[in-house]
Short mmCIF file of C-alpha atoms in Angstrom, two decimals:
data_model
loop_
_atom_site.label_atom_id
_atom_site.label_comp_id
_atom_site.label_asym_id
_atom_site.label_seq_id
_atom_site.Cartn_x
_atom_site.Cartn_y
_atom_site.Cartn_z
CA UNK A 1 7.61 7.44 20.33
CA UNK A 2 5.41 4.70 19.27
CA UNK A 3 7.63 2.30 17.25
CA UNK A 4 7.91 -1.12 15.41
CA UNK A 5 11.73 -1.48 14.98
CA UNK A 6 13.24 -4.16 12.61
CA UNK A 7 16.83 -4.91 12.53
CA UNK A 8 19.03 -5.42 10.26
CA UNK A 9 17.11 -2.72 7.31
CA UNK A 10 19.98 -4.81 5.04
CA UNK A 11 21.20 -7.68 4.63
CA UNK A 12 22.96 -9.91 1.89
CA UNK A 13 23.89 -12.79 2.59
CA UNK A 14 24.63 -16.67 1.05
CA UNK A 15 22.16 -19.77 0.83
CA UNK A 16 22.43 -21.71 3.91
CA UNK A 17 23.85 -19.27 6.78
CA UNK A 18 21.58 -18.82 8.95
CA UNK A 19 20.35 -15.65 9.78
CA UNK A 20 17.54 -14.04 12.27
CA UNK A 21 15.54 -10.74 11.53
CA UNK A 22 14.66 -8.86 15.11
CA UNK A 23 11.60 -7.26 15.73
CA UNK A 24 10.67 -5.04 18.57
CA UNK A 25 7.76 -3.13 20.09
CA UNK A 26 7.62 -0.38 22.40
CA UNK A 27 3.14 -0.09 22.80
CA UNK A 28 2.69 -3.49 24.73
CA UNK A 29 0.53 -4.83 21.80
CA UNK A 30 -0.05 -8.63 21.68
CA UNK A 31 -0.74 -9.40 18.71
CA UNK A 32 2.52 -9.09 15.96
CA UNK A 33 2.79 -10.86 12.92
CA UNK A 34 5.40 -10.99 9.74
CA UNK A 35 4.85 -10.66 6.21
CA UNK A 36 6.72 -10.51 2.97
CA UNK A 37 6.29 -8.27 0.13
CA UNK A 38 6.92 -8.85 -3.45
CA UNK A 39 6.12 -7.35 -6.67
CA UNK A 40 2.70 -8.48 -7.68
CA UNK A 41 2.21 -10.30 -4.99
CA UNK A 42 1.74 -7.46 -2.07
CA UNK A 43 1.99 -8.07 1.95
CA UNK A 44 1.98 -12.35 2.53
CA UNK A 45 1.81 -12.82 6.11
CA UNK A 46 4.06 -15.60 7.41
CA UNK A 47 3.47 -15.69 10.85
CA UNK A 48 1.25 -14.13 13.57
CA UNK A 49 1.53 -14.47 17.50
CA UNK A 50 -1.65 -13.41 19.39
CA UNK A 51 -0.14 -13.52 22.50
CA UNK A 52 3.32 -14.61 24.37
CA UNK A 53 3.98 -17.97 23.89
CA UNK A 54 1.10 -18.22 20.69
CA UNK A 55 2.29 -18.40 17.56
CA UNK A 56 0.91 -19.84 13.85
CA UNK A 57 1.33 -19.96 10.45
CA UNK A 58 0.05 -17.34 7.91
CA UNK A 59 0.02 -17.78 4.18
CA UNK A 60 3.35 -18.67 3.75
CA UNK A 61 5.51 -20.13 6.69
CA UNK A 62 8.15 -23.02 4.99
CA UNK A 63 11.14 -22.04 5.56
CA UNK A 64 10.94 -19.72 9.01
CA UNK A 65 10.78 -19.76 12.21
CA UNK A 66 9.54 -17.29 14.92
CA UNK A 67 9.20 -17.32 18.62
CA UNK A 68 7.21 -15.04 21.23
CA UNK A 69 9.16 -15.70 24.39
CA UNK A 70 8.68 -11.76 25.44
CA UNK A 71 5.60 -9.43 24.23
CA UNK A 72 7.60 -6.86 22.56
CA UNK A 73 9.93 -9.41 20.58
CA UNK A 74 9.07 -11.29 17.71
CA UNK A 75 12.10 -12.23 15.78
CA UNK A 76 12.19 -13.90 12.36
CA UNK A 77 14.56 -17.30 12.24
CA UNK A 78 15.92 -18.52 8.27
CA UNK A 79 17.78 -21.96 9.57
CA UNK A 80 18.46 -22.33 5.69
CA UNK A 81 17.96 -19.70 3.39
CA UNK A 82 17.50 -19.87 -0.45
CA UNK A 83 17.36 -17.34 -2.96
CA UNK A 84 13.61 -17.57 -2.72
CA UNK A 85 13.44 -15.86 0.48
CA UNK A 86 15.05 -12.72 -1.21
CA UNK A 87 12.74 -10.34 -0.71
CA UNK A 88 11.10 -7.17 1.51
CA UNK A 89 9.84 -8.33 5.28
CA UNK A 90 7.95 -6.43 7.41
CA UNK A 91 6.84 -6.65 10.89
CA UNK A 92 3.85 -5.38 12.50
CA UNK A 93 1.86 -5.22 15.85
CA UNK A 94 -1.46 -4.44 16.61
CA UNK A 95 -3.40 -3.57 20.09
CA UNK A 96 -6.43 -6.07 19.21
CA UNK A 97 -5.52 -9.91 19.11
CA UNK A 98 -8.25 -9.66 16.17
CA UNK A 99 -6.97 -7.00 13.82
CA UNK A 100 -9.28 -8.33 11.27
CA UNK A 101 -12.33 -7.46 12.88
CA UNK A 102 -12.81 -3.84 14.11
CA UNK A 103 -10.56 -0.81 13.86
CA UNK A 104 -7.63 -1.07 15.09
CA UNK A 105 -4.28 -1.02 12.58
CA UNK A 106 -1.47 -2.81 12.48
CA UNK A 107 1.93 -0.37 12.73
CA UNK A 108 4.51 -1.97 10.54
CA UNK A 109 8.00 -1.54 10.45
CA UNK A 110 10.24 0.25 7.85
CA UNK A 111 11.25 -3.51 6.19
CA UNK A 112 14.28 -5.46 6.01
CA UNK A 113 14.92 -6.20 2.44
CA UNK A 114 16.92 -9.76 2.53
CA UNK A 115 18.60 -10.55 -0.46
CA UNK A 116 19.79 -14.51 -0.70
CA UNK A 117 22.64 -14.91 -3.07
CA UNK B 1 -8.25 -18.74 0.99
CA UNK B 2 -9.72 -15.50 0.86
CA UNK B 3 -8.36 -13.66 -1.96
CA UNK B 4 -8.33 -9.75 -2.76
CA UNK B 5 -8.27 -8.25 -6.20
CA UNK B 6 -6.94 -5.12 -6.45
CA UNK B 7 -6.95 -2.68 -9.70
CA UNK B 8 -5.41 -0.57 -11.56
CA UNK B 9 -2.37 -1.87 -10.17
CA UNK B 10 -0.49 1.41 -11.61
CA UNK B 11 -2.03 4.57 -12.46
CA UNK B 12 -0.41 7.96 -13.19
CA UNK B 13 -2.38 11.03 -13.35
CA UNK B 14 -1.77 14.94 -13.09
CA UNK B 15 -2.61 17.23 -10.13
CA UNK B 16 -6.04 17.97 -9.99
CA UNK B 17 -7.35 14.93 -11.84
CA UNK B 18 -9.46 12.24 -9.62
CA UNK B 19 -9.37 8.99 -9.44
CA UNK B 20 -10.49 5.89 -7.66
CA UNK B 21 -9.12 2.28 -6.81
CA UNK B 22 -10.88 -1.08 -6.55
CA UNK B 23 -10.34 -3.50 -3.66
CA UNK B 24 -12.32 -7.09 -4.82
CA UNK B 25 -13.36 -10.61 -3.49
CA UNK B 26 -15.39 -13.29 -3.90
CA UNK B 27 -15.36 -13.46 -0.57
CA UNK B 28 -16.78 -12.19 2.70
CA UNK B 29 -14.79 -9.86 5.14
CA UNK B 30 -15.24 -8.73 8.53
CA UNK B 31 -13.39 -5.45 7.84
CA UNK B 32 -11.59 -3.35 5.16
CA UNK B 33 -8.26 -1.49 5.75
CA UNK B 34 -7.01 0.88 3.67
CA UNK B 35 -3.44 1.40 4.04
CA UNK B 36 -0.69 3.91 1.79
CA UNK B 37 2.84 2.47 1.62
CA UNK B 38 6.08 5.08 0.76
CA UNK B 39 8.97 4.38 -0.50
CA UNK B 40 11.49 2.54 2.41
CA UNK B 41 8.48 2.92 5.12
CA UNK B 42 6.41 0.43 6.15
CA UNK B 43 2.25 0.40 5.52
CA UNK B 44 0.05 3.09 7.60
CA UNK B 45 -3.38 2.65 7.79
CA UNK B 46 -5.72 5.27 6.28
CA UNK B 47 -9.28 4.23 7.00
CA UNK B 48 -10.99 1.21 8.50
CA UNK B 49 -14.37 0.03 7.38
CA UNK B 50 -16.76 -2.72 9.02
CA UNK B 51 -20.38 -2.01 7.90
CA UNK B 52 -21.59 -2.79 5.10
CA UNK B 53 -22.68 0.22 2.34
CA UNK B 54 -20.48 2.43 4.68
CA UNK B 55 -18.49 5.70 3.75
CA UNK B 56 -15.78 7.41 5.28
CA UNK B 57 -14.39 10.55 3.89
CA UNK B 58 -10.97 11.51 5.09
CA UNK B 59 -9.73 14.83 3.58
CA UNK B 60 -9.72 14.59 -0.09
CA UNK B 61 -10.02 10.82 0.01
CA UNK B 62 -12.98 9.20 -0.35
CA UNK B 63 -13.44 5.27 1.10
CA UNK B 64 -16.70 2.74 0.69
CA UNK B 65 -17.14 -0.99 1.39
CA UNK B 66 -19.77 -3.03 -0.86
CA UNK B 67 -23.27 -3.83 0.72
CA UNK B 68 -21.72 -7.56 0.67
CA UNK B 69 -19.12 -6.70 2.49
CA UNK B 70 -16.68 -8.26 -0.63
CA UNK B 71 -15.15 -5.15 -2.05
CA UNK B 72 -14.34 -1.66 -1.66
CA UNK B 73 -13.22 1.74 -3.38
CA UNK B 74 -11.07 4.19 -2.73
CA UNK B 75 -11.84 7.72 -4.61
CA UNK B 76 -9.33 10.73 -4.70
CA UNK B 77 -10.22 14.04 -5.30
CA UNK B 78 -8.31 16.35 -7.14
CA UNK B 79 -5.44 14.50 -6.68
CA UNK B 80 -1.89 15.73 -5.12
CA UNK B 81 1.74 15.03 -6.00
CA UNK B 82 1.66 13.96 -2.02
CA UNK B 83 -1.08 11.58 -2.35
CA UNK B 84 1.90 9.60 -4.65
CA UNK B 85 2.29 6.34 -2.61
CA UNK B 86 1.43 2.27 -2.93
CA UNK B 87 -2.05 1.83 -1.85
CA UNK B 88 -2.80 -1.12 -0.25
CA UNK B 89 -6.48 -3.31 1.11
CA UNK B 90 -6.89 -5.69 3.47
CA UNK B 91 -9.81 -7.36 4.39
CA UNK B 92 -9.99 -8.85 7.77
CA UNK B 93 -10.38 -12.54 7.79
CA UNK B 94 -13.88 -14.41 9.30
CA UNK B 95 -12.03 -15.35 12.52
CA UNK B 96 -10.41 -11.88 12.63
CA UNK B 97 -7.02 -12.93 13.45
CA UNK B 98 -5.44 -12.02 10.15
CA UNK B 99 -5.43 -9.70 7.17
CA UNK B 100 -5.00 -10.68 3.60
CA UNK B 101 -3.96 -8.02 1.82
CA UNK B 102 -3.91 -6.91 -1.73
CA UNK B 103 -1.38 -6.61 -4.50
CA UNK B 104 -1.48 -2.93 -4.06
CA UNK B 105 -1.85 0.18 -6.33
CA UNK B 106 0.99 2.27 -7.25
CA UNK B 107 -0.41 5.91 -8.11
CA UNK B 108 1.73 8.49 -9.42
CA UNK B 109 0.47 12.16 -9.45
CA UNK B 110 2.66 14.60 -11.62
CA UNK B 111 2.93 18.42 -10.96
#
């Protein structure tokens, strides 16, 4: 089955410890991307890879870190959390290294909802 | 930074009632994504649209981007308590490499 898997779905944890949100995808898609979601606010994307070894900055990247050492991996570093990183992330991967233009979607992952005490 | 405006940003309705959302911008995009979010699942997308003035009907739903390519609609016929869900735009950015998204609509049909 055709999957974006994030891991953990939960986590609390304490300002400071470091922690790392996985993401994996089984459809050998090159582009994947992270966002956050927050009441009011929707989907902020925080960083986007367009290929292995690519990555940049969305809308809001202080405080992360992500790498793109394999296609289907794209895991989500917090070196320092604070309690405004509690929130809902969620992954995504598209076949088109330019979702924006044309048809193809993006197939997200259920969210990890991160809460920062 | 491109910006979308999305309203209402709740609406609850009965069964059988229509409706229809706004997606706007000031700005240009290359494409429009409708997407509906449940509950503990991530987005799916509904509808894509990349022509200006065009309209896609899927089902019940009815989707339409502006001649200026800076906003869109979403219309619901005879709404369902399944069509309950967090509907979500996107437009696709000039160099196409990213979405923005909007704040989303939260519609509630009751039986």
């Amino acid at each position: 089955e055709a999957q974006v898997t994030q891991n953990p779905r939960y986590l609390i944890t304490v300002t400071g410890k470091k922690l790392t949100v996985t993401c994996s995808q089984n459809m050998n898609h090159e582009y994947m991307s992270w966002y956050r979601q927050d009441p009011g606010l929707g989907l902020r994307q925080i960083y986007y890879s367009m290929n292995v070894e690519v990555t940049d900055k969305g809308d809001v990247p202080e405080g992360y870190k992500v790498s793109r050492k394999e296609k289907r991996n794209f895991p989500l570093i917090l070196e320092s959390p604070s309690p405004n990183q509690t929130s809902l992330y969620f992954c995504a991967s598209s076949s088109s290294r330019l979702p924006g233009q044309g048809s193809q979607p993006q197939h997200f992952g259920d969210g990890t909802r991160l809460s920062i005490l | 930074t491109q910006l979308l405006e999305q309203s209402p940003q709740f609406l609850s309705i009965q069964e059988g009632e229509n409706l229809t959302v706004y997606c706007n911008s000031s700005s240009v995009f290359s494409s429009l994504q409708w997407y509906r979010q449940e509950p503990g699942e991530g987005p799916v997308l509904l509808v894509t649209v990349v022509t200006g003035g065009e309209v896609k009907k899927l089902k019940r739903l009815t989707f339409q981007f502006g001649d200026a390519r800076k906003d869109s609609s979403l219309h619901i016929t005879a709404a369902q308590p399944g069509d309950t869900g967090l509907y979500l735009c996107a437009g696709g950015r000039t160099s196409g490499s990213r979405l923005t998204f909007g704040e989303g609509t939260q519609l509630t049909v009751n039986p």
